[in-house]
Coordinates of C-alpha atoms and ligand atoms in Angstrom, one line a residue:
M23 CA 352.6 44.2 29.1
K24 CA 354.4 42.0 31.9
I25 CA 357.6 43.2 33.0
L26 CA 360.1 41.7 35.6
Y27 CA 362.7 44.0 37.5
I28 CA 365.7 42.6 38.7
G29 CA 366.8 44.6 41.6
G30 CA 364.5 46.5 43.8
G31 CA 366.7 49.5 45.0
F32 CA 366.5 53.3 44.0
V33 CA 366.3 52.3 40.3
G34 CA 364.4 49.3 40.3
A35 CA 361.6 50.1 42.6
C36 CA 361.1 53.7 41.1
S37 CA 360.9 52.2 37.5
A38 CA 358.7 49.3 38.4
A39 CA 356.5 51.7 40.2
V40 CA 356.2 53.9 37.3
S41 CA 355.7 50.9 35.1
A42 CA 352.6 49.9 37.2
D43 CA 351.5 53.4 37.1
S44 CA 351.5 52.9 33.5
G45 CA 349.5 49.8 33.4
H46 CA 351.9 47.4 33.1
E47 CA 352.1 44.0 35.1
T48 CA 355.0 44.4 37.4
L49 CA 357.0 41.8 39.3
V50 CA 360.2 43.0 41.2
Y51 CA 362.4 40.3 42.2
D52 CA 365.2 41.1 44.9
I53 CA 367.3 39.0 47.3
D54 CA 367.0 41.3 50.2
E55 CA 363.9 39.9 52.3
Q56 CA 363.7 42.9 54.6
K57 CA 363.6 45.3 51.6
V58 CA 361.0 43.3 49.9
A59 CA 358.9 42.8 53.1
K60 CA 358.7 46.6 53.7
L61 CA 358.3 47.5 50.0
N62 CA 355.4 45.1 49.7
S63 CA 353.7 46.1 53.1
A64 CA 351.6 49.1 51.7
D65 CA 352.7 50.9 54.7
P66 CA 353.8 54.4 54.0
H67 CA 356.4 54.5 56.9
L68 CA 358.0 51.1 56.0
I69 CA 358.3 51.8 52.6
T70 CA 360.2 55.3 53.3
S71 CA 362.2 53.6 56.0
C72 CA 363.8 51.7 53.4
L73 CA 363.8 53.8 50.3
H74 CA 363.3 57.5 51.4
E75 CA 362.1 58.8 48.0
E76 CA 359.4 61.6 47.8
G77 CA 356.3 60.2 46.5
L78 CA 357.7 56.9 46.1
A79 CA 355.4 55.0 49.0
D80 CA 352.4 56.7 47.3
L81 CA 353.2 55.6 44.0
I82 CA 353.9 51.9 45.0
I83 CA 350.8 51.9 47.2
R84 CA 348.8 53.1 44.4
G85 CA 350.1 50.2 41.8
K86 CA 349.7 48.0 44.3
K87 CA 347.3 45.8 42.1
R88 CA 349.8 45.5 39.4
L89 CA 353.0 45.6 41.4
T90 CA 354.6 43.0 43.4
F91 CA 358.2 43.0 45.0
T92 CA 359.3 39.3 46.1
T93 CA 362.2 37.0 46.8
N94 CA 360.1 33.9 45.9
L95 CA 361.5 32.4 42.7
E96 CA 358.6 30.3 42.4
L97 CA 356.7 33.6 41.5
V98 CA 359.4 34.5 39.4
K99 CA 358.7 31.0 37.2
E100 CA 355.3 31.9 37.1
F101 CA 355.8 35.4 35.8
A102 CA 358.3 34.0 33.2
L103 CA 355.9 31.9 31.2
E104 CA 354.4 35.4 29.8
V105 CA 357.1 38.1 30.5
D106 CA 357.9 40.5 27.9
A107 CA 361.1 42.5 29.2
V108 CA 363.4 41.8 32.0
F109 CA 365.0 45.2 33.4
M110 CA 368.4 44.3 35.1
C111 CA 368.8 47.1 38.0
V112 CA 371.1 45.5 40.3
P113 CA 374.3 47.5 41.7
T114 CA 377.3 47.7 39.1
P115 CA 380.2 48.9 41.9
E116 CA 383.6 49.9 41.3
K117 CA 385.7 46.4 41.9
M118 CA 387.3 46.7 45.0
G119 CA 391.3 47.8 44.7
S120 CA 390.9 48.7 41.1
L121 CA 391.0 51.9 38.9
G122 CA 387.4 52.2 38.0
E123 CA 386.8 48.5 36.6
T124 CA 382.9 47.8 36.9
D125 CA 382.3 44.9 39.5
L126 CA 379.9 43.0 37.6
T127 CA 379.2 40.1 40.2
Y128 CA 376.0 41.0 41.3
Y129 CA 374.8 41.2 37.4
E130 CA 376.5 38.0 36.6
K131 CA 374.9 36.2 39.7
A132 CA 371.4 37.6 38.7
A133 CA 371.9 36.5 35.3
A134 CA 372.9 33.2 36.1
L135 CA 369.6 33.0 38.3
I136 CA 367.3 34.6 35.9
A137 CA 368.3 32.9 32.5
P138 CA 367.4 29.5 33.0
I139 CA 364.2 30.5 34.5
L140 CA 363.4 32.6 31.3
A141 CA 364.3 29.7 29.5
E142 CA 362.3 27.2 31.1
G143 CA 359.4 29.8 30.7
Q144 CA 360.2 30.4 27.0
A145 CA 360.1 26.3 26.4
K146 CA 356.7 26.1 28.0
R147 CA 355.1 28.8 26.0
E148 CA 352.7 27.8 23.1
V149 CA 353.9 30.3 20.7
A150 CA 357.8 31.5 20.8
K151 CA 358.2 34.9 21.8
R152 CA 361.4 36.8 22.1
I153 CA 362.3 38.4 25.4
L154 CA 363.8 41.6 26.1
I155 CA 367.2 42.0 28.4
V156 CA 367.1 45.5 29.4
N157 CA 370.2 47.0 31.1
K158 CA 368.9 49.7 33.2
S159 CA 371.9 49.3 35.6
T160 CA 374.6 51.5 34.5
V161 CA 377.0 49.5 32.6
P162 CA 380.3 49.7 30.4
V163 CA 379.8 50.6 26.9
K164 CA 380.3 47.3 25.6
M165 CA 378.2 45.3 28.0
I166 CA 375.4 44.5 25.5
D167 CA 378.4 42.0 24.3
Y168 CA 378.9 40.4 27.7
T169 CA 375.1 40.4 28.3
K170 CA 374.5 38.4 25.2
E171 CA 377.2 36.2 26.1
L172 CA 376.1 35.6 29.8
F173 CA 372.3 35.0 28.9
A174 CA 373.0 32.8 26.0
K175 CA 375.7 30.7 28.2
H176 CA 373.0 30.4 31.0
G177 CA 370.5 28.9 28.3
L178 CA 368.5 31.7 27.0
N179 CA 367.7 32.0 23.2
N180 CA 365.4 34.1 21.4
F181 CA 366.3 37.3 23.1
G182 CA 367.2 40.8 22.4
I183 CA 369.2 43.1 24.5
V184 CA 368.6 46.6 25.3
S185 CA 370.5 49.5 26.7
N186 CA 368.2 51.9 28.7
P187 CA 370.2 53.9 31.1
E188 CA 368.4 55.3 34.1
F189 CA 368.8 59.2 34.7
L190 CA 366.9 59.7 37.9
I191 CA 368.0 62.0 40.6
E192 CA 368.1 60.5 44.1
G193 CA 365.7 62.7 46.2
K194 CA 363.4 63.7 43.2
A195 CA 363.5 60.0 41.6
V196 CA 359.7 59.7 41.3
E197 CA 358.9 63.3 39.9
G198 CA 361.9 62.5 37.6
S199 CA 360.5 59.0 36.6
I200 CA 357.2 60.2 36.2
R201 CA 358.2 63.4 34.0
P202 CA 361.6 62.4 32.7
D203 CA 363.4 65.1 30.6
R204 CA 364.4 62.3 28.3
V205 CA 364.1 58.6 27.7
V206 CA 366.8 56.9 25.8
V207 CA 366.6 53.3 24.2
G208 CA 369.3 51.7 22.7
A209 CA 368.5 48.5 20.9
E210 CA 369.7 46.5 17.8
C211 CA 366.7 46.2 15.8
E212 CA 363.4 47.5 14.8
E213 CA 361.3 44.6 16.9
D214 CA 363.1 45.5 19.9
F215 CA 362.5 48.9 19.6
K216 CA 359.0 48.3 19.0
V217 CA 358.6 46.5 22.4
M218 CA 360.2 49.3 24.1
R219 CA 357.8 51.8 22.6
Q220 CA 355.2 49.7 24.1
V221 CA 356.9 49.6 27.8
Y222 CA 357.4 53.3 27.6
Q223 CA 354.3 54.2 25.5
R224 CA 353.3 57.3 27.9
F225 CA 356.5 58.6 27.3
Y226 CA 356.8 57.8 23.6
D227 CA 353.5 59.7 23.0
S228 CA 354.5 62.6 25.4
I229 CA 355.2 66.1 23.8
N230 CA 357.3 66.6 26.7
V231 CA 359.6 63.9 26.8
K232 CA 362.2 63.5 24.3
Y233 CA 362.5 59.6 23.4
I234 CA 365.6 59.0 21.8
E235 CA 366.4 55.7 20.0
V236 CA 370.3 54.7 19.4
N237 CA 372.3 51.7 19.5
P238 CA 373.0 50.2 22.6
Y239 CA 376.7 51.4 22.8
E240 CA 375.6 54.8 22.4
A241 CA 373.0 54.5 25.3
S242 CA 375.6 53.2 27.7
A243 CA 378.1 55.3 26.9
A244 CA 376.0 58.4 27.0
K245 CA 374.7 57.6 30.7
L246 CA 378.7 57.8 31.5
L247 CA 379.4 60.7 29.8
A248 CA 376.4 62.4 31.2
N249 CA 377.4 61.7 34.6
F250 CA 380.9 62.7 34.1
L251 CA 379.9 66.1 32.7
L252 CA 377.5 66.5 35.8
F253 CA 380.2 65.3 38.2
S254 CA 382.8 67.7 36.7
R255 CA 380.7 70.9 36.8
I256 CA 379.7 70.3 40.5
V257 CA 383.5 69.9 41.3
M258 CA 384.6 72.9 39.2
A259 CA 382.2 74.8 40.9
Y260 CA 383.8 74.5 44.4
D261 CA 387.5 73.3 43.2
I262 CA 388.0 76.3 41.1
V263 CA 385.1 79.0 42.0
G264 CA 384.8 78.1 45.5
R265 CA 388.3 77.9 46.0
A266 CA 389.0 81.1 44.3
A267 CA 386.6 82.6 47.0
E268 CA 388.6 80.9 49.9
I269 CA 391.7 82.2 48.7
F270 CA 391.5 85.9 47.4
P271 CA 390.4 88.4 49.7
G272 CA 387.4 90.5 49.2
L273 CA 385.3 87.7 47.4
N274 CA 381.9 86.4 48.5
Y275 CA 381.0 83.0 47.0
E276 CA 377.5 83.8 46.3
K277 CA 377.9 87.0 44.6
I278 CA 380.7 85.4 42.1
R279 CA 378.1 82.8 41.7
H280 CA 375.1 85.2 40.7
I281 CA 377.4 86.7 38.2
L282 CA 378.7 83.7 36.7
V283 CA 375.2 81.9 36.3
T284 CA 373.4 84.5 35.0
E285 CA 375.5 84.1 31.8
P286 CA 373.5 81.9 29.8
R287 CA 376.2 80.0 28.3
I288 CA 377.4 79.1 31.9
G289 CA 374.1 78.3 33.4
S290 CA 373.3 77.5 37.2
W291 CA 373.2 73.7 37.4
G292 CA 375.5 72.4 39.9
F293 CA 376.8 75.8 41.4
Y294 CA 376.9 74.1 44.9
N295 CA 379.7 74.3 47.5
S296 CA 380.0 71.1 49.1
L297 CA 382.9 69.6 51.0
Y298 CA 382.4 66.5 48.8
S299 CA 380.2 65.4 45.7
G300 CA 378.9 61.9 47.1
G301 CA 376.4 59.4 46.1
S302 CA 376.8 56.0 44.5
C303 CA 377.0 56.9 40.9
F304 CA 379.1 60.0 40.1
T305 CA 382.6 58.7 41.5
K306 CA 382.2 55.4 40.4
D307 CA 380.8 56.2 36.9
A308 CA 383.7 58.6 36.3
A309 CA 386.2 56.1 37.3
S310 CA 384.6 53.5 35.0
L311 CA 384.6 55.8 32.0
A312 CA 388.5 56.8 32.8
H313 CA 389.1 52.9 33.0
Q314 CA 387.4 52.1 30.2
M315 CA 388.8 54.7 28.0
E316 CA 392.7 53.8 29.3
E317 CA 391.4 50.3 28.2
M318 CA 391.2 51.4 24.8
G319 CA 394.6 53.1 24.9
A320 CA 393.2 56.5 25.3
N321 CA 394.4 59.3 27.8
A322 CA 391.4 60.2 31.0
S323 CA 393.4 62.2 32.7
I324 CA 391.0 65.0 32.8
V325 CA 388.5 62.4 34.3
R326 CA 390.9 61.2 36.8
D327 CA 392.0 64.6 37.8
I328 CA 388.0 65.3 38.6
I329 CA 387.9 62.2 40.6
D330 CA 391.1 63.3 42.6
A331 CA 389.9 67.3 42.8
N332 CA 386.6 65.7 44.7
L333 CA 388.6 63.8 47.1
L334 CA 391.1 66.8 47.8
Q335 CA 388.1 69.1 48.5
L336 CA 387.2 66.6 51.2
N337 CA 390.8 66.4 52.8
R338 CA 391.4 70.2 52.5
F339 CA 388.2 71.2 54.4
F340 CA 389.0 68.8 57.2
S341 CA 392.7 70.1 57.1
R342 CA 391.4 73.6 57.9
A343 CA 390.9 73.1 61.4
A344 CA 394.3 71.9 62.0
E345 CA 395.3 75.0 60.0
A346 CA 393.5 77.2 62.4
G347 CA 395.1 75.8 65.4
F348 CA 392.0 73.3 66.3
D349 CA 393.5 69.8 67.8
W350 CA 390.5 67.0 67.4
K351 CA 392.2 64.9 69.9
G352 CA 389.9 64.2 72.8
K353 CA 387.0 66.6 71.2
T354 CA 383.5 66.0 71.5
V355 CA 382.0 66.9 68.0
A356 CA 378.7 67.5 66.5
V357 CA 378.1 66.1 63.0
L358 CA 374.7 67.2 61.3
G359 CA 374.1 65.3 58.3
L360 CA 374.9 61.8 57.3
A361 CA 373.1 61.4 53.9
F362 CA 375.0 62.0 50.7
K363 CA 372.5 65.1 50.3
Q364 CA 369.5 66.0 51.4
N365 CA 366.2 64.5 50.9
T366 CA 367.5 61.1 50.8
N367 CA 368.4 58.2 53.2
D368 CA 371.4 57.1 50.9
I369 CA 374.6 57.3 52.7
R370 CA 376.8 55.5 49.9
N371 CA 380.1 57.6 49.1
S372 CA 378.7 60.2 51.5
G373 CA 381.0 63.0 52.4
A374 CA 379.5 62.9 56.0
I375 CA 380.4 59.7 56.5
M376 CA 383.8 60.1 55.6
M377 CA 384.1 62.9 57.8
V378 CA 383.0 61.0 60.8
E379 CA 385.5 58.3 59.7
K380 CA 388.2 61.0 59.7
L381 CA 387.1 62.2 63.4
L382 CA 387.4 58.6 64.4
D383 CA 391.0 58.6 63.3
A384 CA 391.6 61.9 64.5
G385 CA 390.9 60.5 68.0
V386 CA 387.9 62.5 69.2
K387 CA 386.3 61.6 72.5
Q388 CA 382.8 61.3 71.1
I389 CA 380.9 62.2 67.8
Q390 CA 377.1 63.3 68.5
V391 CA 375.2 63.0 64.8
Y392 CA 372.3 64.0 63.8
D393 CA 370.1 63.3 60.2
P394 CA 366.4 63.9 59.7
V395 CA 366.5 60.4 57.9
A396 CA 369.5 58.4 57.6
I397 CA 370.4 57.5 61.0
P398 CA 369.2 54.0 60.7
E399 CA 371.4 53.5 57.3
A400 CA 374.4 54.9 59.6
K401 CA 373.6 52.6 62.3
K402 CA 374.2 49.7 60.1
Y403 CA 377.1 50.9 58.4
F404 CA 378.9 52.0 61.9
S405 CA 378.1 48.9 63.5
I406 CA 380.6 48.3 66.8
E407 CA 381.4 44.5 65.4
K408 CA 383.0 46.4 62.3
N409 CA 384.9 48.7 64.4
P410 CA 385.0 48.9 68.3
L411 CA 386.1 52.9 67.7
N412 CA 382.3 53.2 66.4
E413 CA 381.1 53.2 69.9
K414 CA 382.2 56.8 70.1
I415 CA 379.3 57.7 67.9
V416 CA 376.2 58.9 69.6
Y417 CA 373.0 59.2 67.7
A418 CA 370.9 62.1 68.6
A419 CA 367.2 62.8 67.9
A420 CA 367.5 66.6 67.1
E421 CA 370.2 69.2 66.0
A422 CA 369.9 70.4 69.9
E423 CA 370.8 67.2 71.2
A424 CA 373.6 66.9 68.7
L425 CA 375.3 69.9 69.6
K426 CA 374.9 69.9 73.7
G427 CA 378.3 69.7 75.1
T428 CA 380.2 69.6 72.0
E429 CA 383.4 71.8 71.3
A430 CA 383.2 71.7 67.3
L431 CA 380.2 71.3 64.8
I432 CA 380.6 70.1 61.4
I433 CA 377.6 70.6 59.0
C434 CA 377.8 67.9 56.1
T435 CA 374.7 67.8 54.4
D436 CA 372.6 70.4 52.7
W437 CA 369.2 69.5 54.8
Q438 CA 367.3 73.0 54.4
Q439 CA 366.6 72.8 58.1
F440 CA 370.0 73.5 59.2
K441 CA 369.9 76.8 57.3
S442 CA 368.1 78.2 60.5
L443 CA 370.8 77.0 63.2
S444 CA 372.3 80.2 63.9
T445 CA 369.9 81.1 66.8
L446 CA 370.3 77.7 68.5
I447 CA 374.3 77.9 68.1
H448 CA 374.3 81.5 69.6
N449 CA 372.0 80.4 72.6
S450 CA 373.4 76.8 73.1
L451 CA 377.1 77.0 72.6
K452 CA 379.8 78.6 74.2
V453 CA 383.1 80.1 72.7
P454 CA 385.7 79.1 71.9
Y455 CA 383.9 76.9 69.6
L456 CA 384.7 75.9 66.1
I457 CA 382.0 75.8 63.5
M458 CA 382.7 74.0 60.1
D459 CA 380.1 74.6 57.3
G460 CA 380.7 72.0 54.5
R461 CA 377.4 73.2 52.7
R462 CA 377.3 77.2 53.5
M463 CA 374.2 76.4 55.1
L464 CA 375.0 79.3 58.0
V465 CA 376.4 81.8 55.3
T466 CA 373.9 84.7 56.1
G467 CA 375.1 84.4 59.8
F468 CA 378.7 84.0 59.5
E469 CA 379.5 87.7 60.3
D470 CA 377.6 87.3 63.7
L471 CA 378.9 84.2 64.3
K472 CA 382.4 85.3 64.0
N473 CA 381.8 88.6 66.0
A474 CA 380.3 86.5 68.8
G475 CA 383.8 84.6 69.3
F476 CA 383.2 81.5 67.2
T477 CA 385.7 80.5 64.4
V478 CA 383.8 79.5 61.3
I479 CA 385.7 77.6 58.7
S480 CA 383.2 77.2 55.6
V481 CA 383.7 75.8 52.0
G482 CA 383.7 78.8 49.7
S483 CA 385.0 81.3 52.1
P484 CA 388.6 82.2 54.2
T485 CA 388.5 81.0 57.7
L486 CA 386.8 83.6 59.8
N487 CA 387.6 84.1 63.6
Ligands
NAD504 P1 370.5 49.9 45.0 O1 371.5 49.1 45.9 O2 369.5 50.7 45.7 O3 369.7 48.7 44.7 C1 370.1 47.5 44.1 C2 369.1 46.4 44.6 O4 369.7 45.0 43.8 C3 369.2 46.2 45.9 O5 368.0 46.0 46.7 C4 369.8 44.4 46.1 O6 369.3 43.7 46.9 C5 369.6 44.0 44.7 N1 370.2 42.9 44.3 C6 371.7 42.7 44.4 N2 372.0 41.4 43.8 C7 370.9 41.0 43.3 C8 370.4 39.8 42.6 N3 371.3 38.8 42.3 N4 369.0 39.7 42.5 C9 368.2 40.4 42.8 N5 368.3 41.5 43.2 C10 370.0 41.8 43.5 O7 371.1 50.4 43.6 P2 370.6 51.4 42.8 O8 370.8 52.8 43.2 O9 369.1 51.1 42.5 O10 371.2 51.2 41.4 C11 371.4 50.2 40.8 C12 371.8 50.4 39.3 O11 371.3 51.6 38.7 C13 373.3 50.8 39.2 O12 374.0 50.2 38.5 C14 373.5 52.1 39.4 O13 374.7 52.9 39.1 C15 372.4 52.7 38.7 N6 371.9 53.9 38.8 C16 371.5 54.6 40.0 C17 371.1 55.7 40.1 C18 371.1 56.3 41.6 O14 370.6 57.5 41.7 N7 370.9 55.4 42.6 C19 370.9 56.6 39.2 C20 371.4 56.0 38.0 C21 371.4 54.5 37.7

């Protein structure tokens, strides 16, 4: 089959690479020339520098014969002469200043550009053929109606709309895309389901994948609801369980967690303790769900509470330094981790980035940051043109360099290598010194650090000093 992807980010690139691997001829159109050049380079370092996903570079390179990334509309026009399905993988962020309304401008622009090209391609075909427009982007529940309207308005006819939400987990996206737990396809008619079965033949035939066919509203809604349940689970783990371990004397978070997760009805997923649950999806999808429920006249207070509790966690964690008598003004601070979680260079809605911003606002002298892969992204985000205060950020090449000469450390990302930092801390830092562990990475060494005179503030523990 011939499949066109619009948007070659985390979702578009991973899905297209899996499509090519499944034998489809795949073209990915993106407007970002640098990204396209890197993804097309067949150079694993360049591909990974752009999208840090384990296995993605190999998969893209392996599928090279059937997978092209492009910014060239002429190639798209040629492809449109025979295309079977178009996967929309563009961003659908929260509208600035709204209470969760989805910003559809990326989607609308992409549709306005692609629909006439598809229509032109259809007109040139000798045999009429229906094209599928597949929403892989996370979209509002009623998006199918708007998608129809948009593509028709821009000249396309004889097309079907499908909702095929993406459930990949960043950091494990390729593994998740090759071996998904489930594939959800929401279509309106058997003809469109049939095409999607061909697209996903490898999963449709697999005994290990649940291939679920529903209507498009159910598919879109299920994505938003699934993300909300996952998000609420993580937030509850630290807002209720984690805070209980901070408040009540004599509780160890890991021991409490062990008791809780060994109850099969509770299960273990999401029992992380963290300063914040970040990333590009959970918060904006929860806000979108709340907004849509409220638009329908329903109450969404629990959804809103979870969003608030997540932000509160970040603010509360930061303010514990002041409660312990630490003043950030004029201090040199190390920040370890910038990505929103381990195994990715994605810094969107990252608790670490928000911490750096808080430190700048609090008047620190210098921030020495280190992350194994996300520094290039952070440099773009913290450009000095955007804010002269960003001059205070110094990028270190390793943990030791970031710690040198600092008076406080904040661990923000759960990179596994940070778990063995205790020795470096003992050997290279002088007390009084504040350690803020936003991920409980140093948990096994907390007592020793306290005994050596460090003040330790960690999520899930009372302050130790
Ligand atoms: P991303 O920002 O990584 O990628 C989006 C890409 O679209 C970018 O490369 C951008 O240049 C491109 N783009 C923007 N406008 C375009 C246009 N008019 N034409 C062509 N390309 C255009 O975003 P992402 O993380 O891949 O997310 C895409 C969608 O998938 C969103 O709706 C998101 O909510 C959803 N989603 C994301 C994840 C995830 O973990 N990242 C998981 C599930 C669903």
